[in-house]
Amino acid sequence: MNYEKLEKNIVDVIKEQQAKLGYMREKVRLYYPLSSLNHFFGTEEDAAGMMGILENFRVVVKDRLGDVKISGKDRRFCILIPEEGADYIHGLAGERDFITELIALVREHGCTIGQIRELFEAYSDKVHFEKIDNAEFDYMLRFEDDPQDKYVYCFKDEGCHMTYHRFLPEDYEEFGF
């Protein structure tokens, strides 16, 4: 079983959290629906089968993320990353990285989709940009050629500021935006 996608997502989510809220040595709980976990592993497991996969994941990442705890209820799972895992991830954060710059930009009053698009293009010549028309979001951007950032970023223009959410490509498709 390849656990790289899930581990990368955990690292990405905690890096994003630390960029938004600041670093603090603390436990972090991340919640995943069964469907997202199946996307990571390319499986179609039920809840019991996924619990087995996640128990093995704990062993695989212990040297990096510490003594990860797994719990689940129905089709929803909690992955608890201990303090030493948060420390490890904090040590991976660079001075300049895309998510940190995106968060800083979106925090600015009056941020525009043009500025956001420019930021994406500063990191890659191949950026997919799309105006979308649904109740949730106005724009979708993603890197077309970055194996380290496969996320789909969706933005909503709230008038005086922008909000965003990033999705795994499979989750984005499943939601049907």
mmCIF file of C-alpha atoms in Angstrom, residues 58-151:
data_model
loop_
_atom_site.group_PDB
_atom_site.id
_atom_site.type_symbol
_atom_site.label_atom_id
_atom_site.label_comp_id
_atom_site.label_asym_id
_atom_site.label_seq_id
_atom_site.Cartn_x
_atom_site.Cartn_y
_atom_site.Cartn_z
ATOM 1 C CA ARG A 58 0.376 4.812 11.688
ATOM 2 C CA VAL A 59 3.324 2.411 11.631
ATOM 3 C CA VAL A 60 4.684 3.724 8.321
ATOM 4 C CA VAL A 61 4.727 7.408 9.388
ATOM 5 C CA LYS A 62 5.724 6.982 13.054
ATOM 6 C CA ASP A 63 9.351 8.101 12.484
ATOM 7 C CA ARG A 64 8.170 11.371 10.931
ATOM 8 C CA LEU A 65 4.782 12.190 12.419
ATOM 9 C CA GLY A 66 5.046 10.474 15.798
ATOM 10 C CA ASP A 67 2.450 8.247 17.439
ATOM 11 C CA VAL A 68 -0.509 9.056 15.187
ATOM 12 C CA LYS A 69 -3.918 8.038 16.566
ATOM 13 C CA ILE A 70 -6.782 6.879 14.374
ATOM 14 C CA SER A 71 -10.471 6.793 15.231
ATOM 15 C CA GLY A 72 -13.538 6.419 13.105
ATOM 16 C CA LYS A 73 -17.280 6.652 13.259
ATOM 17 C CA ASP A 74 -19.420 5.445 10.388
ATOM 18 C CA ARG A 75 -17.793 6.840 7.236
ATOM 19 C CA ARG A 76 -15.713 9.560 8.925
ATOM 20 C CA PHE A 77 -12.205 9.184 10.316
ATOM 21 C CA CYS A 78 -10.107 11.293 12.664
ATOM 22 C CA ILE A 79 -6.342 11.261 12.276
ATOM 23 C CA LEU A 80 -4.704 12.808 15.328
ATOM 24 C CA ILE A 81 -1.191 14.095 14.719
ATOM 25 C CA PRO A 82 0.781 14.504 17.978
ATOM 26 C CA GLU A 83 2.869 17.541 18.904
ATOM 27 C CA GLU A 84 6.062 16.045 17.475
ATOM 28 C CA GLY A 85 4.316 15.592 14.132
ATOM 29 C CA ALA A 86 3.334 19.263 14.104
ATOM 30 C CA ASP A 87 6.971 20.115 14.954
ATOM 31 C CA TYR A 88 8.228 17.980 12.079
ATOM 32 C CA ILE A 89 5.852 19.650 9.619
ATOM 33 C CA HIS A 90 6.757 23.113 10.899
ATOM 34 C CA GLY A 91 10.393 22.276 10.136
ATOM 35 C CA LEU A 92 9.457 21.532 6.512
ATOM 36 C CA ALA A 93 7.950 24.969 5.881
ATOM 37 C CA GLY A 94 10.096 27.224 3.746
ATOM 38 C CA GLU A 95 10.492 30.979 3.888
ATOM 39 C CA ARG A 96 8.735 31.332 0.550
ATOM 40 C CA ASP A 97 6.210 28.808 -0.585
ATOM 41 C CA PHE A 98 3.033 29.026 -2.588
ATOM 42 C CA ILE A 99 0.477 28.352 0.137
ATOM 43 C CA THR A 100 2.032 30.916 2.491
ATOM 44 C CA GLU A 101 1.997 33.557 -0.229
ATOM 45 C CA LEU A 102 -1.568 32.673 -1.244
ATOM 46 C CA ILE A 103 -2.807 33.009 2.329
ATOM 47 C CA ALA A 104 -1.043 36.358 2.742
ATOM 48 C CA LEU A 105 -2.565 37.611 -0.518
ATOM 49 C CA VAL A 106 -6.109 36.442 0.238
ATOM 50 C CA ARG A 107 -5.911 38.118 3.666
ATOM 51 C CA GLU A 108 -5.444 41.511 2.000
ATOM 52 C CA HIS A 109 -8.512 43.722 1.786
ATOM 53 C CA GLY A 110 -9.380 44.235 -1.873
ATOM 54 C CA CYS A 111 -7.513 41.186 -3.160
ATOM 55 C CA THR A 112 -8.612 40.398 -6.730
ATOM 56 C CA ILE A 113 -8.734 37.267 -8.832
ATOM 57 C CA GLY A 114 -6.213 38.963 -11.127
ATOM 58 C CA GLN A 115 -3.699 39.159 -8.282
ATOM 59 C CA ILE A 116 -4.372 35.547 -7.368
ATOM 60 C CA ARG A 117 -3.870 34.463 -10.960
ATOM 61 C CA GLU A 118 -0.571 36.390 -11.089
ATOM 62 C CA LEU A 119 0.604 34.538 -7.984
ATOM 63 C CA PHE A 120 -0.209 31.181 -9.576
ATOM 64 C CA GLU A 121 1.631 32.236 -12.737
ATOM 65 C CA ALA A 122 4.679 33.261 -10.674
ATOM 66 C CA TYR A 123 4.970 29.592 -9.691
ATOM 67 C CA SER A 124 4.199 27.996 -13.067
ATOM 68 C CA ASP A 125 3.768 28.810 -16.737
ATOM 69 C CA LYS A 126 1.010 26.210 -16.929
ATOM 70 C CA VAL A 127 -1.955 27.332 -14.848
ATOM 71 C CA HIS A 128 -5.523 26.320 -15.604
ATOM 72 C CA PHE A 129 -7.924 29.213 -14.915
ATOM 73 C CA GLU A 130 -11.666 28.899 -15.216
ATOM 74 C CA LYS A 131 -14.602 31.126 -14.334
ATOM 75 C CA ILE A 132 -17.229 28.878 -12.820
ATOM 76 C CA ASP A 133 -20.851 29.620 -12.152
ATOM 77 C CA ASN A 134 -22.261 27.966 -9.082
ATOM 78 C CA ALA A 135 -23.468 29.072 -5.669
ATOM 79 C CA GLU A 136 -20.232 28.043 -3.944
ATOM 80 C CA PHE A 137 -17.401 29.507 -6.045
ATOM 81 C CA ASP A 138 -16.642 31.970 -8.845
ATOM 82 C CA TYR A 139 -13.221 30.797 -10.074
ATOM 83 C CA MET A 140 -11.138 27.652 -10.249
ATOM 84 C CA LEU A 141 -7.367 27.521 -10.651
ATOM 85 C CA ARG A 142 -4.891 24.666 -10.590
ATOM 86 C CA PHE A 143 -1.339 23.971 -11.639
ATOM 87 C CA GLU A 144 -1.212 21.792 -14.740
ATOM 88 C CA ASP A 145 2.375 20.595 -14.361
ATOM 89 C CA ASP A 146 3.258 20.525 -10.665
ATOM 90 C CA PRO A 147 3.418 17.008 -9.243
ATOM 91 C CA GLN A 148 3.751 18.490 -5.731
ATOM 92 C CA ASP A 149 0.555 20.557 -5.983
ATOM 93 C CA LYS A 150 -2.283 18.664 -7.628
ATOM 94 C CA TYR A 151 -5.001 20.521 -5.723
#
